[in-house]
Amino acid sequence: MSGLQVSVWKRYGHDRLYVNQDGKKVAWFDRRTGYLELLAEEQRDAVLDALAPYLAASSLPVAHKALRSEDDLAGNRPGHALQTKVDELAPGFWRWALARLSGRRLEVDSWRTGLVGERRVGVELERLVPRGWRVLHSIPLAGDVDIDHVLIGPGGVFCVNTKCHRGARVWVGDDSVRIGGQSYPYVRKSRAEARRASVALTHACGFPVEVQPVLAFVAVAELLIVPSLLDVRVLQERDIAAFKRLKTGWGPDKVELVYTAARDRRTWVRS
């Protein structure tokens, strides 16, 4: 494609390049954040060619290619992946009735409990949005697993792993969690998810993105945490509001840049 013109626009603190054809806007590029908005995917190569002389002088990567709806994770609701699992495993009426009469739990019951937990934590995380935070839910990773929530904002990036254990007394150690005499690898899993998220976002953004692991418990009666556990934040859902006070010097531009990379399904495909 030819006939593309690039114009510079600097107003209200913005520094942008607009790409036009025959007086109609085709794309724009923010030179402060590296954000590229394409209005038509088929014009990507021509737009990048037109912007090349300007991008060469920029130290920021192009953070965003126009997202197809199936690649945009921003629309995922809390528990999106679990809801799919619940729908798959939902029993017919008679199987459900027999299980209830016999007092037997069905496989779908544990998935429903997890779904409730993710929705409750999701509600608390969404309350942070007016404070400059961005939230994504149910981020799919390779290997048919997902990250429950990713929180991005003035305090950095956090990978939130949600666990719902109604009325339980929970002990959290340096590597594992004990509930009712059973051990669970929740702490190790939270660390591993945060590492995967850090690798994926660092690759997509072009600069180091540290991701901190968070283990969020829902509806527990008691939560005991060993003092030596310092690299994983462990909290209850009601404690999530405290994130609004975290500050690490991240401005809105950097938050938006990382969020733009994180909402793209392709960022996570190999992680």
Short mmCIF file of N, CA and C in Angstrom, two decimals, residues 104-248:
data_model
loop_
_atom_site.label_atom_id
_atom_site.label_comp_id
_atom_site.label_asym_id
_atom_site.label_seq_id
_atom_site.Cartn_x
_atom_site.Cartn_y
_atom_site.Cartn_z
N ARG A 104 -23.05 -37.63 48.41
CA ARG A 104 -21.77 -37.77 47.69
C ARG A 104 -21.48 -36.49 46.90
N ARG A 105 -20.23 -36.04 46.97
CA ARG A 105 -19.82 -34.87 46.20
C ARG A 105 -19.48 -35.28 44.77
N LEU A 106 -19.83 -34.41 43.85
CA LEU A 106 -19.49 -34.62 42.46
C LEU A 106 -18.21 -33.87 42.12
N GLU A 107 -17.55 -34.29 41.05
CA GLU A 107 -16.32 -33.61 40.64
C GLU A 107 -16.57 -32.13 40.37
N VAL A 108 -17.74 -31.82 39.83
CA VAL A 108 -18.04 -30.44 39.48
C VAL A 108 -18.12 -29.54 40.71
N ASP A 109 -18.38 -30.12 41.89
CA ASP A 109 -18.55 -29.31 43.09
C ASP A 109 -17.28 -28.53 43.44
N SER A 110 -16.12 -29.18 43.31
CA SER A 110 -14.87 -28.50 43.65
C SER A 110 -14.58 -27.37 42.66
N TRP A 111 -14.95 -27.59 41.38
CA TRP A 111 -14.76 -26.53 40.40
C TRP A 111 -15.68 -25.35 40.68
N ARG A 112 -16.90 -25.63 41.15
CA ARG A 112 -17.83 -24.55 41.49
C ARG A 112 -17.30 -23.73 42.68
N THR A 113 -16.72 -24.43 43.65
CA THR A 113 -16.15 -23.72 44.80
C THR A 113 -15.03 -22.79 44.35
N GLY A 114 -14.17 -23.28 43.47
CA GLY A 114 -13.11 -22.44 42.93
C GLY A 114 -13.65 -21.25 42.16
N LEU A 115 -14.73 -21.47 41.43
CA LEU A 115 -15.35 -20.39 40.65
C LEU A 115 -15.86 -19.29 41.57
N VAL A 116 -16.50 -19.69 42.67
CA VAL A 116 -16.97 -18.69 43.65
C VAL A 116 -15.80 -17.87 44.18
N GLY A 117 -14.70 -18.55 44.50
CA GLY A 117 -13.53 -17.86 45.02
C GLY A 117 -12.96 -16.86 44.04
N GLU A 118 -12.81 -17.25 42.79
CA GLU A 118 -12.24 -16.34 41.79
C GLU A 118 -13.15 -15.14 41.54
N ARG A 119 -14.45 -15.36 41.59
CA ARG A 119 -15.37 -14.24 41.39
C ARG A 119 -15.30 -13.25 42.54
N ARG A 120 -15.17 -13.75 43.76
CA ARG A 120 -15.10 -12.85 44.91
C ARG A 120 -13.81 -12.04 44.91
N VAL A 121 -12.71 -12.70 44.60
CA VAL A 121 -11.44 -11.98 44.50
C VAL A 121 -11.47 -11.00 43.33
N GLY A 122 -12.08 -11.43 42.23
CA GLY A 122 -12.20 -10.55 41.06
C GLY A 122 -12.92 -9.26 41.38
N VAL A 123 -13.97 -9.34 42.17
CA VAL A 123 -14.73 -8.15 42.56
C VAL A 123 -13.83 -7.19 43.34
N GLU A 124 -13.03 -7.73 44.28
CA GLU A 124 -12.14 -6.89 45.07
C GLU A 124 -11.06 -6.24 44.20
N LEU A 125 -10.52 -7.00 43.26
CA LEU A 125 -9.50 -6.45 42.37
C LEU A 125 -10.06 -5.34 41.49
N GLU A 126 -11.27 -5.52 41.00
CA GLU A 126 -11.88 -4.51 40.14
C GLU A 126 -12.10 -3.19 40.87
N ARG A 127 -12.22 -3.24 42.19
CA ARG A 127 -12.39 -2.01 42.98
C ARG A 127 -11.14 -1.12 42.91
N LEU A 128 -10.01 -1.69 42.50
CA LEU A 128 -8.77 -0.92 42.42
C LEU A 128 -8.66 -0.12 41.12
N VAL A 129 -9.50 -0.41 40.15
CA VAL A 129 -9.39 0.24 38.83
C VAL A 129 -9.48 1.76 38.93
N PRO A 130 -10.41 2.32 39.72
CA PRO A 130 -10.45 3.78 39.81
C PRO A 130 -9.19 4.39 40.42
N ARG A 131 -8.35 3.57 41.05
CA ARG A 131 -7.10 4.04 41.64
C ARG A 131 -5.92 3.91 40.69
N GLY A 132 -6.18 3.65 39.42
CA GLY A 132 -5.11 3.58 38.44
C GLY A 132 -4.58 2.19 38.16
N TRP A 133 -5.28 1.15 38.64
CA TRP A 133 -4.86 -0.22 38.41
C TRP A 133 -5.61 -0.82 37.23
N ARG A 134 -4.99 -1.82 36.63
CA ARG A 134 -5.62 -2.59 35.54
C ARG A 134 -5.67 -4.05 35.96
N VAL A 135 -6.74 -4.75 35.58
CA VAL A 135 -6.93 -6.13 36.01
C VAL A 135 -7.30 -7.01 34.83
N LEU A 136 -6.71 -8.20 34.78
CA LEU A 136 -7.09 -9.23 33.80
C LEU A 136 -7.39 -10.52 34.56
N HIS A 137 -8.29 -11.31 34.01
CA HIS A 137 -8.71 -12.54 34.68
C HIS A 137 -8.55 -13.74 33.74
N SER A 138 -8.29 -14.88 34.34
CA SER A 138 -8.28 -16.15 33.62
C SER A 138 -7.37 -16.08 32.38
N ILE A 139 -6.08 -15.86 32.63
CA ILE A 139 -5.11 -15.72 31.54
C ILE A 139 -4.61 -17.10 31.15
N PRO A 140 -4.84 -17.55 29.93
CA PRO A 140 -4.46 -18.92 29.53
C PRO A 140 -2.97 -19.05 29.26
N LEU A 141 -2.36 -20.11 29.79
CA LEU A 141 -0.97 -20.43 29.54
C LEU A 141 -0.88 -21.72 28.74
N ALA A 142 0.29 -21.99 28.19
CA ALA A 142 0.51 -23.26 27.51
C ALA A 142 0.35 -24.40 28.52
N GLY A 143 -0.14 -25.53 28.06
CA GLY A 143 -0.31 -26.68 28.94
C GLY A 143 -1.67 -26.77 29.59
N ASP A 144 -2.66 -26.05 29.03
CA ASP A 144 -4.04 -26.10 29.51
C ASP A 144 -4.17 -25.68 30.98
N VAL A 145 -3.40 -24.65 31.37
CA VAL A 145 -3.53 -24.06 32.70
C VAL A 145 -3.74 -22.57 32.53
N ASP A 146 -4.11 -21.91 33.62
CA ASP A 146 -4.32 -20.47 33.51
C ASP A 146 -3.91 -19.77 34.81
N ILE A 147 -3.67 -18.46 34.70
CA ILE A 147 -3.43 -17.61 35.86
C ILE A 147 -4.77 -16.99 36.24
N ASP A 148 -5.13 -17.08 37.52
CA ASP A 148 -6.45 -16.61 37.94
C ASP A 148 -6.64 -15.11 37.65
N HIS A 149 -5.66 -14.29 38.06
CA HIS A 149 -5.77 -12.84 37.88
C HIS A 149 -4.37 -12.24 37.72
N VAL A 150 -4.26 -11.19 36.92
CA VAL A 150 -3.05 -10.38 36.85
C VAL A 150 -3.44 -8.94 37.14
N LEU A 151 -2.75 -8.34 38.11
CA LEU A 151 -3.01 -6.98 38.55
C LEU A 151 -1.82 -6.10 38.16
N ILE A 152 -2.08 -5.00 37.46
CA ILE A 152 -1.04 -4.11 36.95
C ILE A 152 -1.38 -2.69 37.36
N GLY A 153 -0.43 -2.01 38.00
CA GLY A 153 -0.74 -0.65 38.43
C GLY A 153 0.43 0.08 39.02
N PRO A 154 0.16 1.15 39.77
CA PRO A 154 1.22 1.98 40.33
C PRO A 154 2.20 1.21 41.22
N GLY A 155 1.75 0.09 41.78
CA GLY A 155 2.59 -0.71 42.66
C GLY A 155 3.32 -1.83 41.96
N GLY A 156 3.21 -1.92 40.62
CA GLY A 156 3.88 -2.98 39.87
C GLY A 156 2.91 -4.00 39.30
N VAL A 157 3.40 -5.22 39.11
CA VAL A 157 2.60 -6.30 38.51
C VAL A 157 2.51 -7.46 39.49
N PHE A 158 1.32 -7.99 39.65
CA PHE A 158 1.08 -9.07 40.59
C PHE A 158 0.29 -10.19 39.92
N CYS A 159 0.71 -11.41 40.19
CA CYS A 159 0.04 -12.61 39.69
C CYS A 159 -0.72 -13.21 40.86
N VAL A 160 -2.05 -13.23 40.80
CA VAL A 160 -2.89 -13.60 41.93
C VAL A 160 -3.46 -15.00 41.75
N ASN A 161 -3.13 -15.89 42.69
CA ASN A 161 -3.62 -17.27 42.69
C ASN A 161 -4.66 -17.38 43.80
N THR A 162 -5.91 -17.69 43.44
CA THR A 162 -7.02 -17.69 44.39
C THR A 162 -7.35 -19.10 44.85
N LYS A 163 -7.58 -19.25 46.18
CA LYS A 163 -7.96 -20.53 46.75
C LYS A 163 -9.13 -20.33 47.71
N CYS A 164 -10.17 -21.12 47.53
CA CYS A 164 -11.38 -21.00 48.35
C CYS A 164 -11.52 -22.24 49.23
N HIS A 165 -11.43 -22.05 50.54
CA HIS A 165 -11.57 -23.15 51.52
C HIS A 165 -12.48 -22.64 52.63
N ARG A 166 -13.76 -22.89 52.49
CA ARG A 166 -14.75 -22.34 53.41
C ARG A 166 -14.54 -22.85 54.84
N GLY A 167 -14.40 -21.89 55.76
CA GLY A 167 -14.32 -22.23 57.18
C GLY A 167 -13.05 -22.94 57.61
N ALA A 168 -12.06 -23.00 56.76
CA ALA A 168 -10.85 -23.77 57.07
C ALA A 168 -9.84 -22.95 57.87
N ARG A 169 -9.02 -23.67 58.62
CA ARG A 169 -7.85 -23.07 59.27
C ARG A 169 -6.66 -23.39 58.38
N VAL A 170 -6.00 -22.35 57.93
CA VAL A 170 -4.96 -22.50 56.90
C VAL A 170 -3.61 -22.09 57.48
N TRP A 171 -2.62 -22.96 57.30
CA TRP A 171 -1.23 -22.67 57.69
C TRP A 171 -0.40 -22.58 56.42
N VAL A 172 0.33 -21.48 56.26
CA VAL A 172 1.12 -21.26 55.06
C VAL A 172 2.60 -21.25 55.43
N GLY A 173 3.36 -22.18 54.85
CA GLY A 173 4.79 -22.27 55.09
C GLY A 173 5.59 -21.70 53.94
N ASP A 174 6.89 -21.92 53.96
CA ASP A 174 7.77 -21.37 52.93
C ASP A 174 7.53 -21.98 51.56
N ASP A 175 7.05 -23.22 51.52
CA ASP A 175 6.87 -23.90 50.24
C ASP A 175 5.51 -24.53 50.03
N SER A 176 4.76 -24.73 51.10
CA SER A 176 3.48 -25.42 50.96
C SER A 176 2.46 -24.88 51.94
N VAL A 177 1.24 -25.35 51.80
CA VAL A 177 0.12 -24.94 52.65
C VAL A 177 -0.50 -26.19 53.27
N ARG A 178 -0.85 -26.10 54.54
CA ARG A 178 -1.51 -27.22 55.21
C ARG A 178 -2.93 -26.81 55.61
N ILE A 179 -3.88 -27.66 55.22
CA ILE A 179 -5.29 -27.44 55.54
C ILE A 179 -5.89 -28.78 55.94
N GLY A 180 -6.39 -28.86 57.16
CA GLY A 180 -7.02 -30.09 57.61
C GLY A 180 -6.15 -31.32 57.50
N GLY A 181 -4.87 -31.18 57.81
CA GLY A 181 -3.98 -32.32 57.78
C GLY A 181 -3.43 -32.66 56.40
N GLN A 182 -3.85 -31.95 55.37
CA GLN A 182 -3.36 -32.18 54.02
C GLN A 182 -2.42 -31.05 53.58
N SER A 183 -1.46 -31.41 52.73
CA SER A 183 -0.50 -30.44 52.23
C SER A 183 -0.80 -30.11 50.77
N TYR A 184 -0.69 -28.83 50.44
CA TYR A 184 -0.97 -28.36 49.08
C TYR A 184 0.20 -27.51 48.58
N PRO A 185 0.58 -27.65 47.31
CA PRO A 185 1.74 -26.91 46.78
C PRO A 185 1.42 -25.50 46.31
N TYR A 186 0.53 -24.82 47.01
CA TYR A 186 0.06 -23.52 46.56
C TYR A 186 1.18 -22.47 46.47
N VAL A 187 2.09 -22.49 47.43
CA VAL A 187 3.15 -21.48 47.45
C VAL A 187 4.09 -21.67 46.26
N ARG A 188 4.50 -22.92 46.03
CA ARG A 188 5.38 -23.19 44.89
C ARG A 188 4.69 -22.87 43.57
N LYS A 189 3.42 -23.18 43.49
CA LYS A 189 2.67 -22.88 42.26
C LYS A 189 2.59 -21.37 42.02
N SER A 190 2.39 -20.60 43.07
CA SER A 190 2.30 -19.15 42.93
C SER A 190 3.62 -18.57 42.43
N ARG A 191 4.74 -19.07 42.98
CA ARG A 191 6.05 -18.61 42.51
C ARG A 191 6.24 -18.94 41.03
N ALA A 192 5.89 -20.17 40.66
CA ALA A 192 6.10 -20.62 39.28
C ALA A 192 5.26 -19.79 38.31
N GLU A 193 4.02 -19.49 38.66
CA GLU A 193 3.16 -18.69 37.79
C GLU A 193 3.71 -17.29 37.62
N ALA A 194 4.21 -16.70 38.70
CA ALA A 194 4.78 -15.35 38.61
C ALA A 194 6.01 -15.33 37.72
N ARG A 195 6.84 -16.38 37.81
CA ARG A 195 8.03 -16.45 36.94
C ARG A 195 7.62 -16.54 35.48
N ARG A 196 6.62 -17.36 35.18
CA ARG A 196 6.15 -17.50 33.80
C ARG A 196 5.59 -16.17 33.29
N ALA A 197 4.84 -15.49 34.15
CA ALA A 197 4.27 -14.20 33.75
C ALA A 197 5.36 -13.17 33.50
N SER A 198 6.40 -13.17 34.34
CA SER A 198 7.50 -12.23 34.17
C SER A 198 8.22 -12.44 32.85
N VAL A 199 8.49 -13.70 32.52
CA VAL A 199 9.16 -14.01 31.25
C VAL A 199 8.30 -13.56 30.07
N ALA A 200 7.01 -13.86 30.12
CA ALA A 200 6.11 -13.51 29.00
C ALA A 200 6.02 -12.00 28.82
N LEU A 201 5.84 -11.26 29.90
CA LEU A 201 5.67 -9.81 29.79
C LEU A 201 6.98 -9.11 29.45
N THR A 202 8.09 -9.61 29.96
CA THR A 202 9.39 -9.04 29.61
C THR A 202 9.64 -9.18 28.11
N HIS A 203 9.33 -10.35 27.57
CA HIS A 203 9.53 -10.57 26.13
C HIS A 203 8.62 -9.66 25.31
N ALA A 204 7.37 -9.51 25.74
CA ALA A 204 6.40 -8.72 24.97
C ALA A 204 6.68 -7.22 25.07
N CYS A 205 7.16 -6.75 26.22
CA CYS A 205 7.35 -5.31 26.42
C CYS A 205 8.72 -4.83 25.97
N GLY A 206 9.70 -5.72 25.97
CA GLY A 206 11.04 -5.31 25.56
C GLY A 206 11.87 -4.71 26.68
N PHE A 207 11.37 -4.75 27.91
CA PHE A 207 12.13 -4.32 29.08
C PHE A 207 11.73 -5.23 30.26
N PRO A 208 12.58 -5.32 31.30
CA PRO A 208 12.29 -6.25 32.40
C PRO A 208 10.99 -5.90 33.13
N VAL A 209 10.13 -6.89 33.29
CA VAL A 209 8.89 -6.72 34.04
C VAL A 209 8.89 -7.75 35.17
N GLU A 210 9.08 -7.29 36.39
CA GLU A 210 9.04 -8.18 37.55
C GLU A 210 7.58 -8.41 37.94
N VAL A 211 7.24 -9.67 38.15
CA VAL A 211 5.88 -10.03 38.56
C VAL A 211 5.95 -10.67 39.94
N GLN A 212 5.18 -10.15 40.87
CA GLN A 212 5.20 -10.65 42.24
C GLN A 212 4.03 -11.61 42.47
N PRO A 213 4.30 -12.75 43.11
CA PRO A 213 3.23 -13.73 43.36
C PRO A 213 2.37 -13.36 44.56
N VAL A 214 1.07 -13.60 44.41
CA VAL A 214 0.11 -13.37 45.49
C VAL A 214 -0.76 -14.61 45.64
N LEU A 215 -0.95 -15.04 46.88
CA LEU A 215 -1.82 -16.17 47.19
C LEU A 215 -2.99 -15.63 48.00
N ALA A 216 -4.19 -15.64 47.39
CA ALA A 216 -5.37 -15.03 48.02
C ALA A 216 -6.34 -16.12 48.46
N PHE A 217 -6.65 -16.15 49.76
CA PHE A 217 -7.58 -17.14 50.31
C PHE A 217 -8.95 -16.51 50.51
N VAL A 218 -9.98 -17.31 50.23
CA VAL A 218 -11.37 -16.85 50.31
C VAL A 218 -12.12 -17.69 51.33
N ALA A 219 -12.85 -17.01 52.22
CA ALA A 219 -13.80 -17.64 53.14
C ALA A 219 -13.15 -18.55 54.17
N VAL A 220 -11.88 -18.33 54.50
CA VAL A 220 -11.22 -19.16 55.51
C VAL A 220 -11.51 -18.62 56.90
N ALA A 221 -11.44 -19.51 57.91
CA ALA A 221 -11.69 -19.10 59.29
C ALA A 221 -10.46 -18.51 59.94
N GLU A 222 -9.28 -19.03 59.55
CA GLU A 222 -8.03 -18.57 60.15
C GLU A 222 -6.91 -18.72 59.15
N LEU A 223 -6.01 -17.75 59.12
CA LEU A 223 -4.88 -17.78 58.19
C LEU A 223 -3.60 -17.49 58.96
N LEU A 224 -2.72 -18.49 59.05
CA LEU A 224 -1.45 -18.35 59.74
C LEU A 224 -0.32 -18.44 58.72
N ILE A 225 0.61 -17.47 58.76
CA ILE A 225 1.69 -17.40 57.78
C ILE A 225 3.02 -17.37 58.51
N VAL A 226 3.96 -18.20 58.10
CA VAL A 226 5.27 -18.19 58.74
C VAL A 226 5.98 -16.88 58.42
N PRO A 227 6.68 -16.29 59.40
CA PRO A 227 7.34 -15.00 59.19
C PRO A 227 8.43 -15.04 58.13
N SER A 228 8.99 -16.22 57.85
CA SER A 228 10.10 -16.33 56.90
C SER A 228 9.65 -16.27 55.45
N LEU A 229 8.34 -16.34 55.20
CA LEU A 229 7.84 -16.28 53.83
C LEU A 229 7.75 -14.82 53.40
N LEU A 230 8.72 -14.39 52.58
CA LEU A 230 8.80 -12.99 52.21
C LEU A 230 8.55 -12.72 50.72
N ASP A 231 8.73 -13.73 49.87
CA ASP A 231 8.64 -13.48 48.43
C ASP A 231 7.26 -13.71 47.85
N VAL A 232 6.34 -14.27 48.63
CA VAL A 232 4.96 -14.48 48.18
C VAL A 232 4.03 -13.76 49.15
N ARG A 233 3.20 -12.87 48.60
CA ARG A 233 2.20 -12.20 49.44
C ARG A 233 1.04 -13.16 49.69
N VAL A 234 0.69 -13.35 50.95
CA VAL A 234 -0.43 -14.22 51.31
C VAL A 234 -1.46 -13.37 52.04
N LEU A 235 -2.70 -13.43 51.58
CA LEU A 235 -3.72 -12.56 52.16
C LEU A 235 -5.11 -13.16 52.00
N GLN A 236 -6.07 -12.54 52.65
CA GLN A 236 -7.47 -12.87 52.45
C GLN A 236 -8.10 -11.83 51.52
N GLU A 237 -9.23 -12.17 50.97
CA GLU A 237 -9.85 -11.30 49.97
C GLU A 237 -10.06 -9.87 50.48
N ARG A 238 -10.37 -9.75 51.76
CA ARG A 238 -10.63 -8.41 52.31
C ARG A 238 -9.38 -7.54 52.36
N ASP A 239 -8.20 -8.18 52.27
CA ASP A 239 -6.93 -7.43 52.33
C ASP A 239 -6.53 -6.83 50.99
N ILE A 240 -7.22 -7.19 49.92
CA ILE A 240 -6.84 -6.73 48.59
C ILE A 240 -6.92 -5.21 48.46
N ALA A 241 -7.82 -4.60 49.21
CA ALA A 241 -7.98 -3.14 49.14
C ALA A 241 -6.69 -2.41 49.49
N ALA A 242 -5.80 -3.05 50.25
CA ALA A 242 -4.55 -2.41 50.67
C ALA A 242 -3.62 -2.14 49.48
N PHE A 243 -3.84 -2.80 48.35
CA PHE A 243 -2.99 -2.56 47.18
C PHE A 243 -3.09 -1.11 46.70
N LYS A 244 -4.18 -0.45 46.98
CA LYS A 244 -4.36 0.93 46.50
C LYS A 244 -3.31 1.86 47.09
N ARG A 245 -2.66 1.45 48.19
CA ARG A 245 -1.65 2.29 48.81
C ARG A 245 -0.24 2.00 48.31
N LEU A 246 -0.08 0.97 47.47
CA LEU A 246 1.25 0.60 46.98
C LEU A 246 1.70 1.55 45.88
N LYS A 247 2.94 2.01 45.96
CA LYS A 247 3.51 2.89 44.95
C LYS A 247 4.95 2.46 44.68
N THR A 248 5.31 2.32 43.41
CA THR A 248 6.69 1.99 43.06
C THR A 248 7.24 2.96 42.01
#
